C-alpha cells in the first residue's frame, strides 16, 4: 500500500520518487510505504491552501462553527476506528490510543465555541466621539508539523483552532505513522470544510524545509524533539514567520516523605510507562526525598513487575516501541545505565512479550540510585525507562529539577499544601501537577513547556492558540454627532 497526500479536498500522489517505510511495531512487518513529498509537492499544497484561505477568512463564524460541530460528531462516532489506526502504526495499546483521541476531541470541542474567544475588545469614547476596538483576523496559510508519538492529538492541538480562526492549514505529520492525519483531513472535508482549507503533505526534512521557506506560509506550529524544534524555530523566524516550536522533555516527579506512597507509586507507573514512555509528558525521573526512597522503589517495582508488555490489540498494559531503530536506541540507554552503575531493579531487556517475536519489544525498566551525571538522567530517552534519583531535602529536589535544560512538565506528591504551593512557585517548568503525574492542561487552557521544551512565546490551544493563529488589528473610529455641531457625513440623523 502506498500512502500519499491530501490536497485541495482529495487524496493525491506527488511527484517525488522517495518513499518511507511504515511498520506495524507489534509485528515488525512493513505494512505500507509513504510518499516523501518534494519541494514541488509542498508548493502544490501551499498554493491550494492560499487559494482556500482567501475565501475561508470571509466565512461567517456561524459557518465555521457548524463545520467544527459536524467534524466533532464524525470523530466521536469513529473514535474506535481512529484508535485502531493509531495502534497499528504507532504501537501504543488501544486504551492509550483511545485516550489520545479523547484529548483531541476536547480541542475540537473548544474550537466549536471559538466565536466567543474571537470577540475582540471595544472601548467606547476613548476621546470625544472616538471609539477604539481590537479585532482578531486570520493569518492566511499556516503549517503544522507533528511528531510520531501523538499522530491524532498533536495535529488536533492546532488544526481545529487554526481553522476556526479562519486560516488554511498544511499539515505535515510524522512519516512514521501518517495514516491517521489523512483520515482526519477526509473527515473534516466530509464535515463541510471547503477544499484546500486543510491539506496533508507527507514527508520528511525536505517537506519541512519547503514549508519553513515558503513565502505563503505565515506561521509554523511544530512539535518534536528539541534539536529539530530549535532548528525549525531559527529557520522559520529567519524567514519572517511566526513560530511556536515545542520540543523534548525530561519530566521529574518529586515525592516528599509525607506523600501517600501508594498514590505516588501508581502515578509513577502510569506516567513512566504509559505509551511505552513515548510521551512528552511522561515522567522519566522520580526524585525521592529521603527517607522515602526504599519504600517507594519497593512499591513501584511490585507494580512494574506486574505490567504485561505486548500487542496493543490484546489488552496489554504496554505496547512495543515505534521502530526497530528506536528500540535499539532505548535499549542502548538501558545498557549505558547498567554500565554507569545504576541499579536495574526491573530490567526491561529480559521481557517476554505477548505478541509477535519480531515486534519492537522492550519491557519496562526501573533504575534506582541514578545520579545526574549518567546519560540515562541527562538525555531524553523517550522509552519505558524510569530513573529514581535519591535526594536529601526538598531544596535539593527543586535545585535538581531547575537545573534541567528542559521544562515541559513536572509533578510533586505531598500532603503538605504549603510545600506544594512553594513548589508551584519555585519550579521552572511550564506545566505543574500537584498529586497529578501528567498535568496536561485542558483544551481551554494552553499546553506548553519552558526552556528547551518550547521555542517561541505562545503555547498550544486555549487562549494562546487563538492569539497564535490570529493577528490583532486596532481600529480607532470617529463618528461626529450632528447634535454636537459636528459634520453629518451622510448618514441619516438619529432622532
Ligand atoms: P522528531 O523531532 O524526530 O520529528 C518531529 C517532526 O519533525 C516530524 O514531522 C519529522 O518528520 C520532522 N523532522 C525530523 N527530522 C527533521 C529534520 N532534520 N529537519 C526537519 N524536520 C525534521 O520527533 P519525533 O521523534 O517524531 O517525536 C518525539 C519527540 O517529540 C520527543 O522529543 C518528544 O518529547 C517530542 N514531543 C514534544 C511534545 C511537546 O509538547 N513538547 C509533544 C509530543 C512530542
Coordinates of C-alpha atoms and ligand atoms in Angstrom, one line a residue:
X1 CA 0.0 0.0 0.0
X2 CA 1.2 3.5 -0.8
X3 CA 0.2 6.4 1.3
X4 CA 0.1 9.8 -0.5
X5 CA -1.1 13.3 0.4
X6 CA -4.5 15.0 0.8
X7 CA -4.5 18.3 -1.2
X8 CA -7.4 20.5 -2.2
X9 CA -10.1 18.1 -0.9
X10 CA -8.8 14.8 -2.3
X11 CA -6.1 12.1 -1.8
X12 CA -3.4 12.6 -4.4
X13 CA 0.0 11.3 -5.2
X14 CA 3.0 13.5 -5.5
X15 CA 5.9 13.9 -7.9
X16 CA 8.6 12.6 -5.5
X17 CA 10.1 9.2 -6.1
X18 CA 11.3 9.0 -2.4
X19 CA 9.4 6.7 -0.1
X20 CA 9.5 5.9 3.6
X21 CA 8.5 2.6 5.3
X22 CA 5.6 2.3 7.7
X23 CA 5.6 -0.6 10.1
X24 CA 3.2 -2.4 12.5
X25 CA 5.5 -2.1 15.5
X26 CA 3.8 -5.1 17.2
X27 CA 4.7 -7.5 14.4
X28 CA 7.7 -5.8 12.9
X29 CA 6.2 -6.1 9.5
X30 CA 6.3 -3.3 6.9
X31 CA 2.6 -2.5 6.2
X32 CA 2.8 0.4 3.8
X33 CA 5.1 2.9 2.2
X34 CA 4.6 6.6 2.5
X35 CA 5.4 9.2 -0.1
X36 CA 8.0 11.7 1.0
X37 CA 7.0 15.0 -0.6
X38 CA 9.3 17.0 -2.8
X39 CA 9.5 20.8 -2.5
X40 CA 7.3 20.9 -5.6
X41 CA 4.6 18.8 -3.9
X42 CA 4.6 21.1 -0.9
X43 CA 4.2 24.1 -3.2
X44 CA 1.1 22.5 -4.7
X45 CA -0.4 22.1 -1.2
X46 CA 0.5 25.6 -0.1
X47 CA -0.9 27.1 -3.2
X48 CA -4.2 25.2 -2.7
X49 CA -4.2 26.4 0.9
X50 CA -3.6 30.0 -0.2
X51 CA -6.5 29.9 -2.6
X52 CA -8.8 28.4 0.0
X53 CA -7.6 30.9 2.8
X54 CA -8.8 33.9 0.7
X55 CA -12.4 32.6 0.8
X56 CA -12.3 30.9 4.3
X57 CA -11.3 34.1 6.1
X58 CA -14.7 35.5 5.0
X59 CA -16.7 32.5 6.1
X60 CA -19.0 33.6 8.9
X61 CA -18.3 32.4 12.5
X62 CA -21.5 30.5 12.4
X63 CA -20.4 28.6 9.3
X64 CA -17.0 27.8 10.7
X65 CA -18.6 26.5 14.0
X66 CA -21.1 24.4 12.0
X67 CA -18.2 22.6 10.3
X68 CA -16.4 22.1 13.6
X69 CA -19.5 20.7 15.3
X70 CA -20.1 18.3 12.3
X71 CA -16.4 17.2 12.4
X72 CA -16.6 16.6 16.2
X73 CA -19.6 14.3 15.6
X74 CA -17.7 12.3 12.9
X75 CA -14.6 11.9 15.0
X76 CA -16.6 11.0 18.1
X77 CA -18.6 8.4 16.2
X78 CA -15.5 6.9 14.6
X79 CA -13.1 7.2 17.6
X80 CA -12.6 3.4 17.8
X81 CA -11.5 3.2 14.2
X82 CA -9.1 6.1 14.7
X83 CA -7.7 4.4 17.8
X84 CA -7.1 1.2 15.8
X85 CA -5.2 3.2 13.1
X86 CA -3.0 4.8 15.8
X87 CA -2.2 1.4 17.4
X88 CA -1.5 -0.2 14.0
X89 CA 1.2 2.3 13.1
X90 CA 2.4 3.6 16.5
X91 CA 2.1 0.5 18.6
X92 CA 0.6 2.1 21.8
X93 CA -2.2 0.0 23.4
X94 CA -5.7 0.6 22.3
X95 CA -6.7 2.2 25.6
X96 CA -3.8 4.8 25.2
X97 CA -4.9 5.4 21.6
X98 CA -8.5 6.0 22.7
X99 CA -7.2 8.4 25.4
X100 CA -5.3 10.3 22.8
X101 CA -8.4 10.6 20.6
X102 CA -10.4 11.8 23.6
X103 CA -7.8 14.6 24.2
X104 CA -8.0 15.6 20.6
X105 CA -11.8 15.7 20.7
X106 CA -11.6 18.1 23.6
X107 CA -9.7 20.6 21.4
X108 CA -12.3 20.2 18.6
X109 CA -15.0 20.9 21.2
X110 CA -13.1 24.0 22.4
X111 CA -12.8 25.2 18.8
X112 CA -16.6 24.8 18.3
X113 CA -17.0 27.7 20.7
X114 CA -14.2 29.9 19.4
X115 CA -16.5 32.7 18.3
X116 CA -16.6 33.8 21.9
X117 CA -12.8 33.9 22.1
X118 CA -12.7 35.9 18.8
X119 CA -15.0 38.6 20.2
X120 CA -12.2 41.2 20.3
X121 CA -12.5 44.3 22.6
X122 CA -14.2 47.6 22.3
X123 CA -13.6 50.9 24.2
X124 CA -16.2 53.5 23.7
X125 CA -15.4 57.2 23.9
X126 CA -11.6 56.9 24.1
X127 CA -11.9 60.6 23.1
X128 CA -14.9 62.7 22.3
X129 CA -16.9 60.7 19.7
X130 CA -14.0 58.4 19.2
X131 CA -14.1 54.7 19.8
X132 CA -11.3 52.2 19.7
X133 CA -11.6 48.4 19.1
X134 CA -9.5 45.4 18.5
X135 CA -10.4 42.7 16.0
X136 CA -8.6 39.5 15.5
X137 CA -8.0 38.3 11.9
X138 CA -6.6 35.1 10.5
X139 CA -3.0 34.9 9.2
X140 CA -3.6 33.0 6.0
X141 CA -1.7 29.8 5.4
X142 CA -0.3 28.1 8.5
X143 CA 1.9 24.9 8.7
X144 CA 1.6 22.3 11.4
X145 CA 4.4 19.8 11.7
X146 CA 3.8 16.9 14.1
X147 CA 5.7 14.1 15.8
X148 CA 5.1 10.4 15.7
X149 CA 4.1 9.9 19.3
X150 CA 0.6 11.5 19.1
X151 CA -0.5 11.2 15.5
X152 CA -4.0 12.4 16.3
X153 CA -3.8 14.5 19.4
X154 CA -0.9 16.8 18.3
X155 CA -2.4 17.7 14.9
X156 CA -5.7 18.4 16.8
X157 CA -3.9 20.7 19.2
X158 CA -3.6 23.1 16.3
X159 CA -5.7 22.3 13.3
X160 CA -9.2 23.0 14.8
X161 CA -8.1 26.2 16.3
X162 CA -6.3 27.4 13.2
X163 CA -9.4 26.6 11.0
X164 CA -11.9 28.1 13.5
X165 CA -9.8 31.3 13.4
X166 CA -10.2 31.4 9.6
X167 CA -6.8 30.1 8.4
X168 CA -6.0 27.4 5.9
X169 CA -3.6 24.6 7.0
X170 CA -0.9 22.4 5.6
X171 CA -0.3 19.6 8.0
X172 CA 3.0 17.6 7.8
X173 CA 2.5 14.5 10.0
X174 CA 5.3 12.2 11.1
X175 CA 6.3 9.9 8.3
X176 CA 6.4 7.0 10.8
X177 CA 2.6 7.0 11.3
X178 CA 1.0 9.0 8.6
X179 CA -2.5 7.4 8.1
X180 CA -4.4 9.0 11.0
X181 CA -3.8 12.5 9.7
X182 CA -5.2 11.6 6.3
X183 CA -8.4 10.3 7.9
X184 CA -8.8 13.5 9.9
X185 CA -8.5 15.5 6.7
X186 CA -11.1 13.4 4.9
X187 CA -13.5 13.6 7.8
X188 CA -13.0 17.4 8.0
X189 CA -14.0 17.6 4.3
X190 CA -17.0 15.3 5.0
X191 CA -18.0 17.7 7.7
X192 CA -18.2 20.5 5.2
X193 CA -14.7 22.1 5.3
X194 CA -14.1 23.7 1.9
X195 CA -11.4 22.1 -0.4
X196 CA -7.9 23.4 0.4
X197 CA -8.6 24.6 3.9
X198 CA -6.9 21.5 5.3
X199 CA -4.2 19.8 3.3
X200 CA -1.9 17.0 4.5
X201 CA 1.5 16.5 3.0
X202 CA 3.5 13.5 4.0
X203 CA 7.3 13.7 4.1
X204 CA 10.5 14.3 5.9
X205 CA 13.1 17.0 6.2
X206 CA 12.6 18.1 2.6
X207 CA 8.9 18.8 3.1
X208 CA 9.6 20.5 6.4
X209 CA 12.2 22.8 4.9
X210 CA 9.9 23.6 2.0
X211 CA 7.2 24.7 4.5
X212 CA 9.7 26.8 6.5
X213 CA 10.8 28.7 3.5
X214 CA 7.6 29.0 1.5
X215 CA 6.6 32.7 1.3
X216 CA 2.9 31.9 1.6
X217 CA 3.3 30.2 4.9
X218 CA 2.7 32.8 7.6
X219 CA 3.1 30.7 10.7
X220 CA 4.5 27.3 11.8
X221 CA 3.3 25.2 14.7
X222 CA 5.9 22.5 15.3
X223 CA 6.1 19.6 17.9
X224 CA 9.0 17.2 18.0
X225 CA 12.5 16.8 19.6
X226 CA 14.5 19.7 20.9
X227 CA 17.2 19.8 18.3
X228 CA 14.6 19.9 15.4
X229 CA 12.4 22.3 17.3
X230 CA 15.3 24.7 17.7
X231 CA 16.2 24.3 14.1
X232 CA 12.6 24.9 12.9
X233 CA 12.3 28.0 15.2
X234 CA 15.5 29.6 13.9
X235 CA 14.9 28.9 10.3
X236 CA 11.3 29.8 10.1
X237 CA 11.7 33.0 12.2
X238 CA 14.6 34.0 9.9
X239 CA 12.2 33.6 7.0
X240 CA 9.9 36.0 8.8
X241 CA 7.3 33.6 10.1
X242 CA 5.5 33.4 13.5
X243 CA 6.7 30.2 15.2
X244 CA 5.8 28.0 18.1
X245 CA 8.1 25.0 18.3
X246 CA 7.5 22.6 21.1
X247 CA 10.5 20.4 21.9
X248 CA 11.6 17.4 24.0
X249 CA 11.3 16.8 27.7
X250 CA 12.8 15.2 30.8
X251 CA 10.0 15.4 33.4
X252 CA 10.7 15.0 37.1
X253 CA 8.2 13.8 39.7
X254 CA 9.2 14.8 43.2
X255 CA 7.9 12.7 46.1
X256 CA 8.1 14.2 49.6
X257 CA 8.3 12.0 52.7
X258 CA 4.8 12.8 53.7
X259 CA 3.2 11.7 50.4
X260 CA 0.7 8.9 50.0
X261 CA 3.1 6.3 48.7
X262 CA 0.6 4.1 47.1
X263 CA -0.8 7.0 45.2
X264 CA 2.7 8.1 44.2
X265 CA 3.7 4.6 43.1
X266 CA 0.5 4.2 40.9
X267 CA 1.2 7.6 39.4
X268 CA 4.8 6.9 38.7
X269 CA 4.0 3.6 36.9
X270 CA 1.2 5.2 34.8
X271 CA 3.2 8.3 33.9
X272 CA 6.5 6.4 33.4
X273 CA 5.3 3.5 31.3
X274 CA 2.1 4.6 29.6
X275 CA 2.5 4.6 25.8
X276 CA 5.8 2.9 26.5
X277 CA 7.2 6.2 27.8
X278 CA 6.9 7.8 24.3
X279 CA 5.1 10.8 25.7
X280 CA 6.5 14.3 26.1
X281 CA 4.7 14.5 29.4
X282 CA 6.0 11.1 30.6
X283 CA 7.7 11.0 33.9
X284 CA 11.2 9.8 33.3
X285 CA 12.8 10.9 36.6
X286 CA 11.5 10.2 40.1
X287 CA 13.1 12.4 42.7
X288 CA 12.7 10.6 46.0
X289 CA 13.2 12.9 49.0
X290 CA 14.7 10.7 51.8
X291 CA 13.8 8.7 53.8
X292 CA 11.1 7.7 51.3
X293 CA 13.1 6.0 48.6
X294 CA 13.3 2.4 49.8
X295 CA 9.6 2.2 50.5
X296 CA 8.7 3.9 47.2
X297 CA 11.0 1.9 45.0
X298 CA 9.6 -1.3 46.5
X299 CA 6.1 -0.3 45.7
X300 CA 6.9 0.8 42.2
X301 CA 8.9 -2.4 41.5
X302 CA 6.0 -4.5 42.6
X303 CA 3.7 -2.7 40.2
X304 CA 6.1 -2.7 37.2
X305 CA 6.8 -6.4 37.5
X306 CA 3.0 -6.9 37.0
X307 CA 2.8 -4.9 33.8
X308 CA 2.1 -7.0 30.6
X309 CA 4.1 -5.9 27.6
X310 CA 2.6 -7.0 24.2
X311 CA 0.4 -6.3 21.2
X312 CA -1.7 -3.2 21.8
X313 CA -4.7 -5.0 20.4
X314 CA -4.6 -7.8 23.0
X315 CA -5.4 -5.8 26.2
X316 CA -1.8 -5.5 27.3
X317 CA -0.6 -2.7 29.5
X318 CA 2.3 -1.5 27.3
X319 CA 3.0 -1.9 23.6
X320 CA 6.2 -2.0 21.5
X321 CA 8.4 0.9 20.6
X322 CA 7.7 2.7 17.4
X323 CA 10.6 1.4 15.2
X324 CA 13.4 -1.1 15.4
X325 CA 15.9 1.8 15.4
X326 CA 14.2 3.5 18.4
X327 CA 14.0 0.2 20.2
X328 CA 17.8 -0.2 19.7
X329 CA 18.4 3.3 20.9
X330 CA 16.4 2.9 24.1
X331 CA 18.0 -0.5 24.7
X332 CA 21.4 1.1 24.4
X333 CA 20.4 3.6 27.2
X334 CA 19.5 0.7 29.5
X335 CA 22.9 -0.8 28.7
X336 CA 24.6 2.5 29.5
X337 CA 22.6 2.9 32.8
X338 CA 23.8 -0.5 34.0
X339 CA 27.4 0.2 32.9
X340 CA 27.3 3.5 34.7
X341 CA 26.4 1.8 38.0
X342 CA 22.7 2.5 38.2
X343 CA 20.7 -0.3 39.9
X344 CA 18.3 -2.0 37.4
X345 CA 15.6 -3.0 39.9
X346 CA 13.5 -4.2 36.9
X347 CA 15.3 -4.9 33.7
X348 CA 13.1 -4.5 30.6
X349 CA 15.7 -6.1 28.3
X350 CA 14.5 -9.5 29.5
X351 CA 10.8 -9.1 28.7
X352 CA 8.8 -11.9 27.1
X353 CA 6.1 -10.1 25.1
X354 CA 2.6 -11.2 24.5
X355 CA 3.0 -10.7 20.8
X356 CA 4.9 -11.5 17.6
X357 CA 8.5 -12.1 18.4
X358 CA 9.5 -9.8 15.5
X359 CA 7.8 -6.8 17.2
X360 CA 9.9 -3.9 18.5
X361 CA 9.8 -5.0 22.1
X362 CA 11.4 -3.7 25.2
X363 CA 9.9 -4.1 28.7
X364 CA 9.7 -1.5 31.4
X365 CA 13.0 -0.7 33.2
X366 CA 13.2 0.8 36.7
X367 CA 16.5 2.2 37.7
X368 CA 17.4 3.1 41.2
X369 CA 20.4 5.2 42.5
X370 CA 20.7 7.2 39.3
X371 CA 23.0 10.2 39.5
X372 CA 22.8 13.4 37.5
X373 CA 26.0 12.7 35.5
X374 CA 24.6 9.5 33.9
X375 CA 23.3 9.6 30.3
X376 CA 20.0 7.9 31.5
X377 CA 19.5 11.1 33.6
X378 CA 20.7 13.8 31.2
X379 CA 19.2 12.6 27.9
X380 CA 15.6 12.3 26.8
X381 CA 15.3 8.5 26.2
X382 CA 11.7 8.5 25.1
X383 CA 11.1 4.9 26.1
X384 CA 9.9 2.8 29.1
X385 CA 12.8 3.7 31.4
X386 CA 12.1 5.3 34.8
X387 CA 15.1 6.6 36.8
X388 CA 15.0 7.1 40.6
X389 CA 17.3 9.8 42.0
X390 CA 17.6 10.0 45.7
X391 CA 18.0 13.4 47.4
X392 CA 18.2 14.6 51.0
X393 CA 15.8 17.5 51.0
X394 CA 13.1 19.5 49.3
X395 CA 15.6 22.2 48.4
X396 CA 17.9 19.7 46.7
X397 CA 14.9 18.3 44.7
X398 CA 14.0 21.8 43.4
X399 CA 17.6 22.6 42.6
X400 CA 17.8 19.4 40.6
X401 CA 14.6 20.0 38.6
X402 CA 15.5 23.6 37.9
X403 CA 19.0 22.6 36.7
X404 CA 17.5 20.6 33.8
X405 CA 17.6 22.2 30.4
X406 CA 14.1 21.0 29.8
X407 CA 10.9 22.5 31.4
X408 CA 7.9 20.7 30.0
X409 CA 6.1 19.0 32.9
X410 CA 6.7 18.2 36.5
X411 CA 4.8 16.8 39.5
X412 CA 5.1 16.9 43.2
X413 CA 3.5 14.4 45.5
X414 CA 2.9 15.5 49.1
X415 CA 0.1 16.1 51.6
X416 CA 1.6 19.4 52.7
X417 CA -0.2 22.2 50.9
X418 CA 2.5 24.7 51.8
X419 CA 5.2 22.6 50.2
X420 CA 3.1 22.1 47.1
X421 CA 2.4 25.8 46.9
X422 CA 6.1 26.6 47.3
X423 CA 7.0 24.1 44.5
X424 CA 4.5 25.5 42.0
X425 CA 6.0 29.0 42.7
X426 CA 9.7 28.0 42.5
X427 CA 9.8 25.4 39.8
X428 CA 10.9 26.5 36.3
X429 CA 8.6 24.3 34.3
X430 CA 5.6 25.2 32.2
X431 CA 3.1 22.6 33.4
X432 CA 2.9 21.5 37.1
X433 CA 1.0 18.7 38.7
X434 CA 0.2 18.5 42.4
X435 CA -0.5 14.9 43.2
X436 CA -1.2 14.6 39.5
X437 CA 1.6 12.9 37.5
X438 CA 0.8 14.1 33.9
X439 CA -0.6 17.6 34.2
X440 CA -1.8 18.1 30.6
X441 CA -3.9 21.2 30.5
X442 CA -7.4 21.0 29.3
X443 CA -8.2 22.4 25.8
X444 CA -9.4 25.8 27.2
X445 CA -6.0 26.3 28.9
X446 CA -2.8 26.3 26.9
X447 CA -0.2 23.5 26.6
X448 CA 3.5 24.3 26.6
X449 CA 6.8 24.0 28.4
X450 CA 9.6 26.3 29.2
X451 CA 13.3 26.5 28.4
X452 CA 14.4 23.9 25.8
X453 CA 10.9 22.4 25.7
X454 CA 9.4 25.3 23.8
X455 CA 10.8 27.9 21.4
X456 CA 8.5 30.8 20.9
X457 CA 6.1 32.8 23.1
X458 CA 2.7 31.2 22.7
X459 CA 1.6 27.8 23.8
X460 CA -0.8 25.4 22.1
X461 CA -4.6 25.8 22.1
X462 CA -6.6 27.7 24.7
X463 CA -6.2 31.5 24.7
X464 CA -2.6 31.2 23.4
X465 CA -3.8 29.2 20.4
X466 CA -6.2 31.9 19.4
X467 CA -3.6 34.5 19.7
X468 CA -1.1 32.5 17.7
X469 CA -3.5 31.9 14.8
X470 CA -4.8 35.5 14.6
X471 CA -3.3 38.9 14.4
X472 CA -4.8 41.8 16.2
X473 CA -5.9 44.9 14.4
X474 CA -6.9 48.0 16.4
X475 CA -9.4 50.4 14.8
X476 CA -9.8 53.9 16.0
X477 CA -13.0 55.5 14.7
X478 CA -14.6 58.9 14.9
X479 CA -18.2 59.5 14.1
X480 CA -19.2 63.0 14.5
X481 CA -22.6 63.6 16.1
X482 CA -24.5 66.3 14.3
X483 CA -26.3 67.2 17.5
X484 CA -23.0 68.4 18.9
X485 CA -22.3 70.6 15.9
X486 CA -20.3 68.1 14.0
X487 CA -20.5 67.5 10.3
X488 CA -23.1 65.0 9.1
X489 CA -21.1 62.6 7.0
X490 CA -24.1 61.4 5.0
X491 CA -25.8 59.0 7.4
X492 CA -29.4 59.8 8.4
X493 CA -29.5 61.9 11.6
X494 CA -30.7 59.9 14.5
X495 CA -33.7 61.4 16.3
Ligands
LIG1 P1 11.3 14.5 15.6 O1 11.9 15.8 16.0 O2 12.2 13.4 15.1 O3 10.2 14.8 14.4 C1 9.2 15.7 14.5 C2 8.8 16.2 13.1 O4 10.0 16.8 12.5 C3 8.4 15.1 12.2 O5 7.3 15.6 11.4 C4 9.6 14.8 11.3 O6 9.3 14.4 10.0 C5 10.3 16.2 11.3 N1 11.8 16.1 11.2 C6 12.6 15.1 11.7 N2 13.9 15.4 11.4 C7 13.9 16.6 10.8 C8 14.9 17.4 10.3 N3 16.2 17.0 10.4 N4 14.6 18.6 9.7 C9 13.3 18.9 9.6 N5 12.3 18.2 10.0 C10 12.6 17.1 10.6 O7 10.4 14.0 16.8 P2 9.7 12.6 16.9 O8 10.7 11.5 17.1 O9 8.7 12.4 15.8 O10 8.8 12.8 18.2 C11 9.3 12.6 19.5 C12 9.8 13.9 20.1 O11 8.8 14.9 20.1 C13 10.3 13.8 21.5 O12 11.4 14.5 21.7 C14 9.1 14.4 22.3 O13 9.5 14.9 23.6 C15 8.7 15.5 21.4 N6 7.3 15.9 21.7 C16 7.1 17.0 22.4 C17 5.9 17.4 22.7 C18 5.6 18.7 23.4 O14 4.5 19.1 23.6 N7 6.7 19.4 23.9 C19 4.8 16.7 22.4 C20 5.0 15.5 21.7 C21 6.3 15.1 21.4

